[in-house]
Short mmCIF file of C-alpha atoms and ligand atoms in Angstrom, two decimals:
data_model
loop_
_atom_site.label_atom_id
_atom_site.label_comp_id
_atom_site.label_asym_id
_atom_site.label_seq_id
_atom_site.Cartn_x
_atom_site.Cartn_y
_atom_site.Cartn_z
CA UNK O 1 -30.51 -3.05 -29.73
CA UNK O 2 -27.00 -2.15 -28.36
CA UNK O 3 -24.04 -3.77 -30.09
CA UNK O 4 -22.58 -5.02 -26.76
CA UNK O 5 -24.02 -6.45 -23.51
CA UNK O 6 -22.33 -3.66 -21.49
CA UNK O 7 -20.58 -0.33 -21.95
CA UNK O 8 -17.74 -1.37 -19.61
CA UNK O 9 -16.76 -4.68 -18.03
CA UNK O 10 -14.16 -4.71 -15.25
CA UNK O 11 -12.08 -7.78 -14.37
CA UNK O 12 -11.44 -7.60 -10.59
CA UNK O 13 -13.47 -5.77 -7.94
CA UNK O 14 -10.82 -3.90 -5.90
CA UNK O 15 -10.25 -0.16 -5.59
CA UNK O 16 -8.93 -0.16 -9.17
CA UNK O 17 -12.52 -0.94 -10.12
CA UNK O 18 -15.25 0.06 -7.67
CA UNK O 19 -14.31 3.68 -6.93
CA UNK O 20 -14.90 4.45 -10.61
CA UNK O 21 -17.38 1.71 -11.60
CA UNK O 22 -20.04 2.75 -9.07
CA UNK O 23 -20.29 6.41 -10.14
CA UNK O 24 -20.05 5.29 -13.78
CA UNK O 25 -23.08 3.00 -13.36
CA UNK O 26 -24.88 5.73 -11.41
CA UNK O 27 -24.40 7.99 -14.46
CA UNK O 28 -26.42 5.48 -16.48
CA UNK O 29 -23.63 3.46 -18.15
CA UNK O 30 -24.17 -0.30 -18.36
CA UNK O 31 -21.43 -1.78 -16.17
CA UNK O 32 -20.42 -5.33 -15.21
CA UNK O 33 -17.77 -6.45 -12.70
CA UNK O 34 -16.17 -9.91 -12.63
CA UNK O 35 -14.57 -11.17 -9.39
CA UNK O 36 -12.87 -14.51 -8.80
CA UNK O 37 -12.48 -14.16 -5.02
CA UNK O 38 -13.69 -11.74 -2.29
CA UNK O 39 -15.46 -8.55 -3.41
CA UNK O 40 -13.28 -5.50 -2.73
CA UNK O 41 -9.97 -7.25 -3.47
CA UNK O 42 -6.77 -6.91 -1.45
CA UNK O 43 -7.17 -3.64 0.47
CA UNK O 44 -10.26 -4.36 2.60
CA UNK O 45 -9.79 -8.13 2.89
CA UNK O 46 -6.04 -8.74 3.08
CA UNK O 47 -4.34 -5.35 2.88
CA UNK O 48 -4.79 -1.87 4.32
CA UNK O 49 -8.01 -2.28 6.34
CA UNK O 50 -7.04 -5.65 7.78
CA UNK O 51 -3.51 -4.46 8.58
CA UNK O 52 -4.50 -1.16 10.23
CA UNK O 53 -7.00 -2.91 12.50
CA UNK O 54 -4.24 -5.27 13.69
CA UNK O 55 -1.89 -2.29 14.06
CA UNK O 56 -4.25 -0.35 16.38
CA UNK O 57 -3.18 -2.15 19.59
CA UNK O 58 0.46 -2.10 18.39
CA UNK O 59 0.46 1.71 18.21
CA UNK O 60 -1.38 1.85 21.54
CA UNK O 61 1.22 -0.40 23.18
CA UNK O 62 4.01 1.78 21.78
CA UNK O 63 2.44 4.97 23.16
CA UNK O 64 1.76 3.33 26.52
CA UNK O 65 5.37 2.21 26.87
CA UNK O 66 6.68 5.60 25.68
CA UNK O 67 4.56 7.29 28.38
CA UNK O 68 7.18 6.17 30.90
CA UNK O 69 4.82 5.10 33.65
CA UNK O 70 2.21 7.86 33.20
CA UNK O 71 -0.08 5.14 31.85
CA UNK O 72 0.57 1.88 33.68
CA UNK O 73 0.19 -1.75 32.62
CA UNK O 74 2.38 -3.92 30.41
CA UNK O 75 0.39 -3.36 27.21
CA UNK O 76 0.49 -7.08 26.34
CA UNK O 77 -1.36 -7.82 23.11
CA UNK O 78 -3.78 -10.75 22.99
CA UNK O 79 -3.20 -11.74 19.38
CA UNK O 80 -6.20 -14.05 19.11
CA UNK O 81 -8.54 -11.27 20.30
CA UNK O 82 -6.82 -8.74 18.07
CA UNK O 83 -7.29 -11.02 15.06
CA UNK O 84 -10.95 -11.70 15.96
CA UNK O 85 -11.61 -7.94 16.26
CA UNK O 86 -9.97 -7.32 12.87
CA UNK O 87 -11.95 -10.12 11.25
CA UNK O 88 -15.28 -8.95 12.67
CA UNK O 89 -14.64 -5.43 11.42
CA UNK O 90 -13.75 -6.47 7.86
CA UNK O 91 -16.07 -9.46 7.38
CA UNK O 92 -18.96 -7.13 6.56
CA UNK O 93 -17.12 -5.30 3.77
CA UNK O 94 -17.47 -7.68 0.77
CA UNK O 95 -21.26 -7.94 1.11
CA UNK O 96 -21.58 -4.21 1.75
CA UNK O 97 -19.53 -3.45 -1.37
CA UNK O 98 -21.46 -5.99 -3.45
CA UNK O 99 -24.72 -4.41 -2.26
CA UNK O 100 -23.39 -0.93 -3.07
CA UNK O 101 -22.31 -1.96 -6.55
CA UNK O 102 -25.59 -3.69 -7.32
CA UNK O 103 -27.56 -0.74 -5.93
CA UNK O 104 -25.71 1.56 -8.33
CA UNK O 105 -26.78 -0.71 -11.21
CA UNK O 106 -23.69 -2.88 -11.67
CA UNK O 107 -24.14 -6.53 -12.69
CA UNK O 108 -21.73 -8.75 -10.73
CA UNK O 109 -20.31 -11.98 -12.13
CA UNK O 110 -18.38 -14.44 -9.96
CA UNK O 111 -15.63 -16.52 -11.55
CA UNK O 112 -12.34 -16.18 -13.42
CA UNK O 113 -12.40 -13.63 -16.25
CA UNK O 114 -10.40 -14.26 -19.44
CA UNK O 115 -10.34 -11.90 -22.41
CA UNK O 116 -11.19 -13.85 -25.57
CA UNK O 117 -11.61 -10.95 -28.01
CA UNK O 118 -11.21 -7.17 -28.25
CA UNK O 119 -14.70 -6.75 -26.76
CA UNK O 120 -15.33 -10.13 -25.13
CA UNK O 121 -14.53 -11.58 -21.71
CA UNK O 122 -15.37 -15.15 -20.77
CA UNK O 123 -16.37 -15.76 -17.13
CA UNK O 124 -15.60 -19.41 -16.55
CA UNK O 125 -16.47 -19.99 -20.22
CA UNK O 126 -19.58 -17.75 -20.48
CA UNK O 127 -18.93 -14.86 -22.92
CA UNK O 128 -19.83 -11.24 -22.00
CA UNK O 129 -19.34 -8.42 -24.49
CA UNK O 130 -18.55 -4.77 -23.76
CA UNK O 131 -17.48 -1.67 -25.64
CA UNK O 132 -14.56 -1.34 -23.20
CA UNK O 133 -12.81 -3.82 -20.91
CA UNK O 134 -10.82 -2.76 -17.81
CA UNK O 135 -8.24 -5.15 -16.37
CA UNK O 136 -7.91 -4.48 -12.62
CA UNK O 137 -6.58 -7.82 -11.43
CA UNK O 138 -4.04 -6.52 -8.87
CA UNK O 139 -0.94 -8.25 -7.49
CA UNK O 140 -0.18 -11.43 -5.56
CA UNK O 141 2.74 -12.26 -3.25
CA UNK O 142 6.10 -13.04 -4.84
CA UNK O 143 7.59 -16.33 -3.70
CA UNK O 144 11.33 -16.80 -3.36
CA UNK O 145 12.78 -19.17 -5.94
CA UNK O 146 14.64 -21.41 -3.44
CA UNK O 147 14.34 -25.06 -2.38
CA UNK O 148 11.53 -25.41 0.17
CA UNK O 149 9.87 -22.11 -0.83
CA UNK O 150 6.45 -23.64 -0.07
CA UNK O 151 7.40 -23.53 3.65
CA UNK O 152 7.24 -19.72 3.51
CA UNK O 153 3.99 -17.82 4.17
CA UNK O 154 2.55 -14.55 2.88
CA UNK O 155 0.97 -11.47 4.49
CA UNK O 156 -2.54 -12.90 4.08
CA UNK O 157 -1.55 -15.99 6.08
CA UNK O 158 0.11 -13.79 8.73
CA UNK O 159 -3.12 -11.87 9.23
CA UNK O 160 -5.01 -15.15 9.58
CA UNK O 161 -2.67 -16.57 12.29
CA UNK O 162 -4.61 -17.82 15.33
CA UNK O 163 -1.54 -17.64 17.52
CA UNK O 164 1.57 -15.53 17.20
CA UNK O 165 4.55 -17.87 16.64
CA UNK O 166 7.30 -17.74 19.29
CA UNK O 167 9.96 -17.08 16.65
CA UNK O 168 9.49 -15.67 13.18
CA UNK O 169 11.82 -15.01 10.25
CA UNK O 170 10.66 -12.20 7.98
CA UNK O 171 12.40 -11.89 4.62
CA UNK O 172 12.35 -8.53 2.83
CA UNK O 173 12.73 -4.93 3.92
CA UNK O 174 9.80 -3.40 2.04
CA UNK O 175 6.52 -2.08 3.43
CA UNK O 176 5.26 -5.54 4.41
CA UNK O 177 8.59 -6.71 5.88
CA UNK O 178 8.99 -3.79 8.30
CA UNK O 179 5.28 -3.28 9.11
CA UNK O 180 4.77 -6.96 9.91
CA UNK O 181 8.04 -7.14 11.88
CA UNK O 182 6.66 -4.28 13.99
CA UNK O 183 3.35 -6.10 14.56
CA UNK O 184 4.89 -9.51 15.29
CA UNK O 185 7.40 -8.00 17.74
CA UNK O 186 4.66 -6.08 19.57
CA UNK O 187 2.59 -9.27 19.81
CA UNK O 188 5.49 -11.07 21.51
CA UNK O 189 7.23 -12.91 18.68
CA UNK O 190 11.03 -13.04 18.57
CA UNK O 191 11.60 -11.65 15.07
CA UNK O 192 14.59 -11.92 12.71
CA UNK O 193 14.22 -9.52 9.77
CA UNK O 194 16.42 -10.60 6.84
CA UNK O 195 17.60 -7.94 4.36
CA UNK O 196 19.46 -9.00 1.24
CA UNK O 197 21.52 -5.82 1.44
CA UNK O 198 21.98 -3.12 4.08
CA UNK O 199 18.93 -1.09 3.06
CA UNK O 200 15.22 -1.23 3.72
CA UNK O 201 12.27 0.83 2.44
CA UNK O 202 14.02 2.06 -0.68
CA UNK O 203 12.38 5.26 -1.87
CA UNK O 204 11.99 6.59 1.67
CA UNK O 205 14.41 9.07 3.31
CA UNK O 206 17.18 6.70 4.44
CA UNK O 207 18.19 8.54 7.66
CA UNK O 208 14.57 8.10 8.81
CA UNK O 209 14.56 4.44 7.73
CA UNK O 210 17.73 3.85 9.79
CA UNK O 211 15.92 5.28 12.84
CA UNK O 212 12.96 2.95 12.36
CA UNK O 213 15.29 -0.04 12.04
CA UNK O 214 17.30 1.06 15.10
CA UNK O 215 14.05 1.43 17.04
CA UNK O 216 12.98 -2.09 16.02
CA UNK O 217 16.37 -3.41 17.14
CA UNK O 218 16.04 -1.63 20.47
CA UNK O 219 12.77 -3.52 20.98
CA UNK O 220 14.41 -6.88 20.32
CA UNK O 221 14.07 -7.44 16.55
CA UNK O 222 17.24 -8.97 15.10
CA UNK O 223 18.09 -7.40 11.76
CA UNK O 224 20.17 -9.72 9.60
CA UNK O 225 21.81 -7.70 6.82
CA UNK O 226 23.51 -8.63 3.53
CA UNK O 227 22.20 -12.19 3.38
CA UNK O 228 20.80 -14.17 0.46
CA UNK O 229 18.23 -16.83 1.27
CA UNK O 230 19.49 -20.23 0.10
CA UNK O 231 16.72 -22.62 1.20
CA UNK O 232 13.97 -23.48 3.68
CA UNK O 233 13.95 -26.96 5.20
CA UNK O 234 11.43 -28.57 7.55
CA UNK O 235 12.99 -29.76 10.84
CA UNK O 236 10.24 -31.33 12.94
CA UNK O 237 7.76 -28.53 13.74
CA UNK O 238 10.30 -25.89 12.80
CA UNK O 239 11.88 -24.55 9.63
CA UNK O 240 15.59 -24.07 8.98
CA UNK O 241 16.25 -20.94 6.96
CA UNK O 242 19.65 -21.24 5.30
CA UNK O 243 21.21 -17.84 4.53
CA UNK O 244 24.57 -17.14 2.85
CA UNK O 245 26.46 -16.96 6.18
CA UNK O 246 24.21 -18.49 8.81
CA UNK O 247 21.20 -20.73 9.44
CA UNK O 248 18.21 -19.66 11.53
CA UNK O 249 15.78 -22.18 13.01
CA UNK O 250 12.32 -20.70 13.32
CA UNK O 251 8.63 -21.45 13.93
CA UNK O 252 7.29 -19.48 10.98
CA UNK O 253 8.62 -17.76 7.85
CA UNK O 254 7.07 -14.68 6.22
CA UNK O 255 8.23 -14.28 2.61
CA UNK O 256 7.79 -10.51 2.11
CA UNK O 257 9.95 -10.19 -0.99
CA UNK O 258 7.43 -8.17 -3.01
CA UNK O 259 4.29 -8.66 -5.08
CA UNK O 260 3.88 -9.64 -8.74
CA UNK O 261 1.16 -8.75 -11.23
CA UNK O 262 -1.82 -11.04 -11.89
CA UNK O 263 -1.35 -11.22 -15.67
CA UNK O 264 -1.70 -14.96 -16.24
CA UNK O 265 -4.69 -16.68 -17.88
CA UNK O 266 -6.13 -13.33 -18.95
CA UNK O 267 -5.73 -13.85 -22.70
CA UNK O 268 -3.05 -11.14 -22.99
CA UNK O 269 -0.76 -13.25 -25.18
CA UNK O 270 -3.41 -13.89 -27.85
CA UNK O 271 -4.11 -10.14 -28.08
CA UNK O 272 -0.37 -9.34 -28.01
CA UNK O 273 -0.79 -7.01 -25.00
CA UNK O 274 2.65 -6.30 -23.53
CA UNK O 275 3.08 -7.40 -19.91
CA UNK O 276 5.59 -8.72 -17.36
CA UNK O 277 5.56 -9.60 -13.64
CA UNK O 278 5.73 -5.79 -13.08
CA UNK O 279 2.34 -5.35 -14.78
CA UNK O 280 0.62 -4.46 -18.04
CA UNK O 281 2.06 -1.71 -20.24
CA UNK O 282 -0.33 1.20 -20.89
CA UNK O 283 -0.25 4.59 -22.61
CA UNK O 284 -1.11 7.96 -21.00
CA UNK O 285 -4.84 7.05 -21.16
CA UNK O 286 -4.28 3.76 -19.27
CA UNK O 287 -5.02 2.02 -22.57
CA UNK O 288 -3.27 -1.09 -23.85
CA UNK O 289 -2.26 -1.56 -27.49
CA UNK O 290 -5.82 -2.86 -28.01
CA UNK O 291 -7.81 0.45 -27.87
CA UNK O 292 -10.92 -1.06 -26.23
CA UNK O 293 -8.87 -2.62 -23.38
CA UNK O 294 -7.75 -0.47 -20.41
CA UNK O 295 -5.89 -1.22 -17.16
CA UNK O 296 -6.44 0.19 -13.64
CA UNK O 297 -4.79 -0.18 -10.23
CA UNK O 298 -1.80 -2.20 -9.08
CA UNK O 299 -1.64 -4.35 -12.23
CA UNK O 300 -0.46 -1.35 -14.31
CA UNK O 301 3.28 -1.35 -15.00
CA UNK O 302 3.97 2.16 -13.61
CA UNK O 303 6.35 4.41 -11.66
CA UNK O 304 3.69 5.61 -9.21
CA UNK O 305 3.41 3.79 -5.84
CA UNK O 306 1.08 0.79 -6.01
CA UNK O 307 -1.33 1.92 -3.31
CA UNK O 308 -5.06 2.09 -2.73
CA UNK O 309 -5.38 5.85 -3.33
CA UNK O 310 -3.45 5.46 -6.61
CA UNK O 311 -5.86 2.71 -7.73
CA UNK O 312 -8.79 4.88 -6.67
CA UNK O 313 -7.43 7.85 -8.67
CA UNK O 314 -7.02 5.65 -11.76
CA UNK O 315 -10.48 4.14 -11.58
CA UNK O 316 -11.98 7.62 -11.19
CA UNK O 317 -9.91 8.88 -14.14
CA UNK O 318 -11.33 6.06 -16.29
CA UNK O 319 -14.85 6.79 -15.05
CA UNK O 320 -14.59 10.36 -16.42
CA UNK O 321 -13.19 9.03 -19.71
CA UNK O 322 -15.93 6.39 -20.18
CA UNK O 323 -18.63 8.89 -19.17
CA UNK O 324 -17.42 11.15 -22.00
CA UNK O 325 -16.50 13.91 -19.50
CA UNK O 326 -12.80 14.09 -20.35
CA UNK O 327 -10.43 12.81 -23.01
CA UNK O 328 -7.30 14.20 -21.29
CA UNK O 329 -4.26 12.05 -20.51
CA UNK O 330 -3.93 10.92 -16.89
CA UNK O 331 -2.14 13.55 -14.79
CA UNK O 332 -1.04 11.98 -11.52
CA UNK O 333 -0.97 14.32 -8.50
CA UNK O 334 1.51 14.11 -5.60
CA UNK O 335 0.78 10.73 -3.99
CA UNK O 336 1.22 10.52 -0.22
CA UNK O 337 2.46 7.27 1.30
CA UNK O 338 3.14 6.01 4.80
CA UNK O 339 4.90 3.06 6.41
CA UNK O 340 2.83 1.93 9.38
CA UNK O 341 5.72 1.22 11.75
CA UNK O 342 6.13 2.77 15.21
CA UNK O 343 7.26 5.50 14.58
CA UNK O 344 5.78 5.90 11.10
CA UNK O 345 7.52 7.38 8.03
CA UNK O 346 5.35 9.29 5.58
CA UNK O 347 6.17 11.29 2.48
CA UNK O 348 4.63 13.11 -0.47
CA UNK O 349 5.88 15.04 -3.49
CA UNK O 350 9.56 15.71 -4.26
CA UNK O 351 11.77 13.43 -2.16
CA UNK O 352 14.77 14.57 -0.12
CA UNK O 353 17.07 12.58 -2.44
CA UNK O 354 15.59 14.31 -5.51
CA UNK O 355 15.93 17.74 -3.86
CA UNK O 356 19.50 17.13 -2.74
CA UNK O 357 20.41 16.09 -6.30
CA UNK O 358 19.13 19.43 -7.66
CA UNK O 359 20.13 22.20 -5.21
CA UNK O 360 19.59 24.94 -7.85
CA UNK O 361 15.90 24.05 -7.91
CA UNK O 362 15.05 23.12 -4.33
CA UNK O 363 15.57 24.26 -0.72
CA UNK O 364 15.59 21.53 1.94
CA UNK O 365 14.45 22.55 5.45
CA UNK O 366 14.90 20.10 8.29
CA UNK O 367 12.74 20.45 11.42
CA UNK O 368 13.50 18.60 14.62
CA UNK O 369 10.09 18.12 16.20
CA UNK O 370 11.29 16.49 19.40
CA UNK O 371 11.33 19.84 21.25
CA UNK O 372 7.90 20.76 19.89
CA UNK O 373 5.53 20.90 22.90
CA UNK O 374 2.61 19.40 20.98
CA UNK O 375 4.59 16.25 20.10
CA UNK O 376 5.02 15.63 23.85
CA UNK O 377 1.34 14.65 23.79
CA UNK O 378 2.44 11.46 21.96
CA UNK O 379 5.66 11.13 24.04
CA UNK O 380 7.66 11.63 20.83
CA UNK O 381 11.43 11.45 21.20
CA UNK O 382 12.73 11.35 17.63
CA UNK O 383 10.16 13.13 15.50
CA UNK O 384 11.52 15.00 12.46
CA UNK O 385 9.96 16.71 9.46
CA UNK O 386 11.86 17.60 6.29
CA UNK O 387 10.20 20.14 4.01
CA UNK O 388 11.21 20.79 0.41
CA UNK O 389 10.48 24.14 -1.20
CA UNK O 390 10.97 25.39 -4.73
CA UNK O 391 12.81 28.66 -5.30
CA UNK O 392 9.45 30.51 -5.11
CA UNK O 393 9.20 29.23 -1.50
CA UNK O 394 6.28 26.97 -2.32
CA UNK O 395 6.12 23.57 -0.64
CA UNK O 396 6.77 20.79 -3.19
CA UNK O 397 7.59 17.83 -0.94
CA UNK O 398 7.65 16.66 2.68
CA UNK O 399 8.66 13.65 4.72
CA UNK O 400 8.22 12.98 8.42
CA UNK O 401 9.19 10.38 11.00
CA UNK O 402 6.87 10.40 14.00
CA UNK O 403 4.02 8.54 15.65
CA UNK O 404 1.59 10.70 13.68
CA UNK O 405 3.48 11.09 10.38
CA UNK O 406 0.53 10.00 8.23
CA UNK O 407 -1.70 12.73 9.67
CA UNK O 408 1.00 15.34 9.35
CA UNK O 409 1.79 14.57 5.69
CA UNK O 410 -1.93 14.34 4.86
CA UNK O 411 -2.31 17.83 6.35
CA UNK O 412 0.55 19.15 4.20
CA UNK O 413 -0.59 17.41 0.99
CA UNK O 414 -2.96 20.19 -0.26
CA UNK O 415 -0.14 22.73 0.09
CA UNK O 416 2.14 20.44 -1.98
CA UNK O 417 -0.45 19.69 -4.67
CA UNK O 418 -1.88 23.18 -5.05
CA UNK O 419 1.25 25.24 -4.28
CA UNK O 420 -0.45 27.52 -1.72
CA UNK O 421 0.85 31.08 -1.43
CA UNK O 422 1.57 32.61 2.02
CA UNK O 423 -1.71 34.56 1.72
CA UNK O 424 -3.68 31.34 1.09
CA UNK O 425 -1.93 29.59 3.98
CA UNK O 426 -2.99 32.43 6.29
CA UNK O 427 -6.61 31.69 5.43
CA UNK O 428 -6.36 28.09 6.70
CA UNK O 429 -7.76 28.26 10.21
CA UNK O 430 -7.08 24.77 11.56
CA UNK O 431 -8.30 23.18 14.79
CA UNK O 432 -5.86 23.84 17.62
CA UNK O 433 -4.20 21.88 19.20
CA UNK O 434 -3.94 19.25 16.46
CA UNK O 435 -1.38 17.70 14.13
CA UNK O 436 -2.55 19.64 11.06
CA UNK O 437 -2.15 22.94 12.92
CA UNK O 438 1.29 21.91 14.12
CA UNK O 439 2.55 20.77 10.70
CA UNK O 440 1.22 23.68 8.68
CA UNK O 441 2.76 26.12 11.16
CA UNK O 442 6.20 24.91 9.97
CA UNK O 443 5.62 26.46 6.50
C1 LIG Q 1 -0.51 -6.54 3.33
C2 LIG Q 1 -0.82 -5.33 2.50
C3 LIG Q 1 -0.98 -4.11 3.12
C4 LIG Q 1 -1.28 -2.98 2.37
N1 LIG Q 1 -1.40 -1.79 3.02
C5 LIG Q 1 -1.70 -0.68 2.32
C6 LIG Q 1 -1.89 0.56 2.98
O1 LIG Q 1 -1.76 0.66 4.19
N2 LIG Q 1 -2.20 1.64 2.23
C7 LIG Q 1 -2.33 1.57 0.87
O2 LIG Q 1 -2.64 2.59 0.24
N3 LIG Q 1 -2.15 0.40 0.21
C8 LIG Q 1 -1.85 -0.72 0.91
N4 LIG Q 1 -1.70 -1.91 0.26
C9 LIG Q 1 -1.85 -1.93 -1.22
C10 LIG Q 1 -3.34 -1.98 -1.63
O3 LIG Q 1 -3.97 -3.06 -1.02
C11 LIG Q 1 -3.43 -2.08 -3.17
O4 LIG Q 1 -2.74 -1.00 -3.74
C12 LIG Q 1 -4.86 -2.07 -3.66
O5 LIG Q 1 -5.62 -3.09 -3.06
C13 LIG Q 1 -4.89 -2.22 -5.20
O6 LIG Q 1 -6.20 -2.37 -5.67
P1 LIG Q 1 -6.47 -3.10 -7.08
O7 LIG Q 1 -7.93 -2.96 -7.34
O8 LIG Q 1 -5.52 -2.61 -8.09
O9 LIG Q 1 -6.10 -4.62 -6.84
P2 LIG Q 1 -6.73 -5.69 -5.81
O10 LIG Q 1 -7.33 -5.04 -4.63
O11 LIG Q 1 -5.66 -6.69 -5.60
O12 LIG Q 1 -7.96 -6.33 -6.63
C14 LIG Q 1 -7.78 -7.20 -7.71
C15 LIG Q 1 -8.94 -8.15 -7.72
O13 LIG Q 1 -8.95 -8.85 -8.96
C16 LIG Q 1 -9.38 -10.19 -8.74
N5 LIG Q 1 -8.91 -10.97 -9.89
C17 LIG Q 1 -7.63 -11.21 -10.29
N6 LIG Q 1 -7.62 -11.91 -11.45
C18 LIG Q 1 -8.92 -12.10 -11.80
C19 LIG Q 1 -9.55 -12.72 -12.90
N7 LIG Q 1 -8.85 -13.24 -13.91
N8 LIG Q 1 -10.91 -12.76 -12.93
C20 LIG Q 1 -11.66 -12.20 -11.94
N9 LIG Q 1 -11.10 -11.58 -10.88
C21 LIG Q 1 -9.76 -11.53 -10.81
C22 LIG Q 1 -8.73 -10.55 -7.42
O14 LIG Q 1 -9.40 -11.64 -6.81
C23 LIG Q 1 -8.88 -9.24 -6.64
O15 LIG Q 1 -10.08 -9.24 -5.90
C24 LIG Q 1 -1.41 -3.08 0.96
C25 LIG Q 1 -1.26 -4.31 0.33
C26 LIG Q 1 -0.97 -5.43 1.09
C27 LIG Q 1 -0.82 -6.76 0.40
N1 LIG Q 2 1.73 1.11 4.02
C1 LIG Q 2 1.41 0.81 2.77
O1 LIG Q 2 0.94 1.63 2.01
C2 LIG Q 2 1.65 -0.58 2.29
C3 LIG Q 2 1.82 -1.62 3.19
C4 LIG Q 2 2.03 -2.90 2.70
C5 LIG Q 2 2.07 -3.12 1.33
N2 LIG Q 2 1.90 -2.08 0.48
C6 LIG Q 2 1.97 -2.31 -0.97
O2 LIG Q 2 2.12 -3.70 -1.20
C7 LIG Q 2 3.08 -3.95 -2.18
C8 LIG Q 2 4.06 -4.99 -1.76
O3 LIG Q 2 4.77 -4.66 -0.60
P1 LIG Q 2 6.06 -5.52 -0.25
O4 LIG Q 2 6.62 -5.05 1.03
O5 LIG Q 2 5.76 -6.98 -0.41
O6 LIG Q 2 7.00 -5.22 -1.46
P2 LIG Q 2 8.18 -4.18 -1.65
O7 LIG Q 2 8.49 -4.19 -3.09
O8 LIG Q 2 7.88 -2.89 -0.96
O9 LIG Q 2 9.39 -4.83 -0.83
C9 LIG Q 2 9.97 -6.06 -1.15
C10 LIG Q 2 11.30 -6.14 -0.41
O10 LIG Q 2 11.82 -7.43 -0.57
C11 LIG Q 2 13.20 -7.33 -0.84
N3 LIG Q 2 13.62 -8.53 -1.56
C12 LIG Q 2 13.33 -8.89 -2.83
N4 LIG Q 2 13.92 -10.07 -3.13
C13 LIG Q 2 14.56 -10.47 -2.01
C14 LIG Q 2 15.36 -11.61 -1.68
N5 LIG Q 2 15.61 -12.56 -2.56
N6 LIG Q 2 15.86 -11.69 -0.43
C15 LIG Q 2 15.62 -10.72 0.49
N7 LIG Q 2 14.89 -9.62 0.23
C16 LIG Q 2 14.38 -9.51 -1.00
C17 LIG Q 2 13.33 -6.04 -1.65
O11 LIG Q 2 14.64 -5.53 -1.60
C18 LIG Q 2 12.34 -5.15 -0.93
O12 LIG Q 2 12.92 -4.50 0.17
C19 LIG Q 2 3.67 -2.63 -2.56
O13 LIG Q 2 3.06 -2.29 -3.80
C20 LIG Q 2 3.22 -1.66 -1.52
O14 LIG Q 2 2.90 -0.43 -2.11
C21 LIG Q 2 1.71 -0.83 0.93
#
């Protein structure tokens, strides 16, 4: 008779869980997953998948307009149809994932999970025991601490809008702020994007960020810089957004000021597990100070970008550990990331700022892609790619601004991660003409 009900119980069913939990169960481990909301968590339901479906027509509209009359039509987006298409495409995911998990042998529990002992989680009061517990509870939207904050909305509510508001104030210059400003503008909303200082998308190459912001402005987005939000106040059907120097009256407010960790009501205090709104503190094995309790995905307090592929990498790392296949510390690879604006900005590996701060170690090579014949296929005007090499001439980092930046950086990622030699690069026979061929030819 086993000592515990399960080998591993996961709290949360997002990418921080299922990418590792399914193969772990398929290897014969006894696995349970607890979910309080939709199976699959943020990414499929309210994050990446939902967002990229809504973005499809936005990118199409941008290309159509950039084609300068070659493709005719006004490219007007029917938001209600766009939302219905998105919803139809993602509605099937939770059941499909649930089915996949159950088929691999996972027992699903629905309810709120709270850790009540080193090996015990209560699901709405019912105790379940496991040799190891994984907390993968993700993040939720941060809400500004100002009077009237409840009048603000989050990204989930934006993606559920039946109609695009005539005017929208978006607060915050992070991924969500600029991506959703791009979408709302393309769908016909008059957008004011409020930044509390001059900068947006910190962590990305700032000259490229400035180009994205300038492009948004050229399409009618008002960027309001260096303003603190003071309050939101209902005025009839509208909301007054009071900033340090001005007041904007709007139909809808998106509070995109970041996301905070779901660490409440988990029992962390009783077990003295260190945590903050940034997440739960772990060691190099993703383990908390209680050795049987691990953490995966966005809810880890970490330096790495809080993205789906990062969560997937962590859950797969834990799968190998729980399967007894590896006891090594986690070794994060180069993580590629992209801002889905039009144009996009993508990057991976050593950043330009890091390279410029250490010129003895790195060589920075800037490539203007606007004269590149292949980029004329996408009517690119401002495409640029910055490559960073070490002194052995191996690629260690790259960032691009273009309509196809995510594909370009994905194509370069293996060269960054594995440090290909010129001889190895010669053996990569890519499809031509294509983005991967074009990007790799710059090495
Ligand atoms: C608008 C938006 C767009 C995004 N776009 C991208 C993108 O383009 N590319 C990208 O890589 N990343 C993107 N992300 C980030 C990506 O969604 C996350 O990195 C990813 O979902 C993290 O997975 P996770 O499993 O750690 O957390 P989540 O997916 O958030 O899953 C956590 C789960 O835990 C459940 N839960 C929480 N507490 C409990 C509890 N006590 N008991 C039971 N269940 C609980 C929640 O209901 C949730 O289902 C986006 C995020 C947002 C919000
Ligand atoms: N393309 C993608 O991969 C993608 C897209 C969307 C979200 N995400 C993920 O979702 C998470 C959250 O994204 P996000 O954009 O909400 O957060 P973020 O942390 O990227 O950006 C928050 C922004 O709000 C600003 N801000 C904070 N307080 C403010 C205030 N009082 N007034 C004005 N501005 C303020 C910050 O300066 C920052 O620019 C991130 O983990 C991100 O990785 C990823």
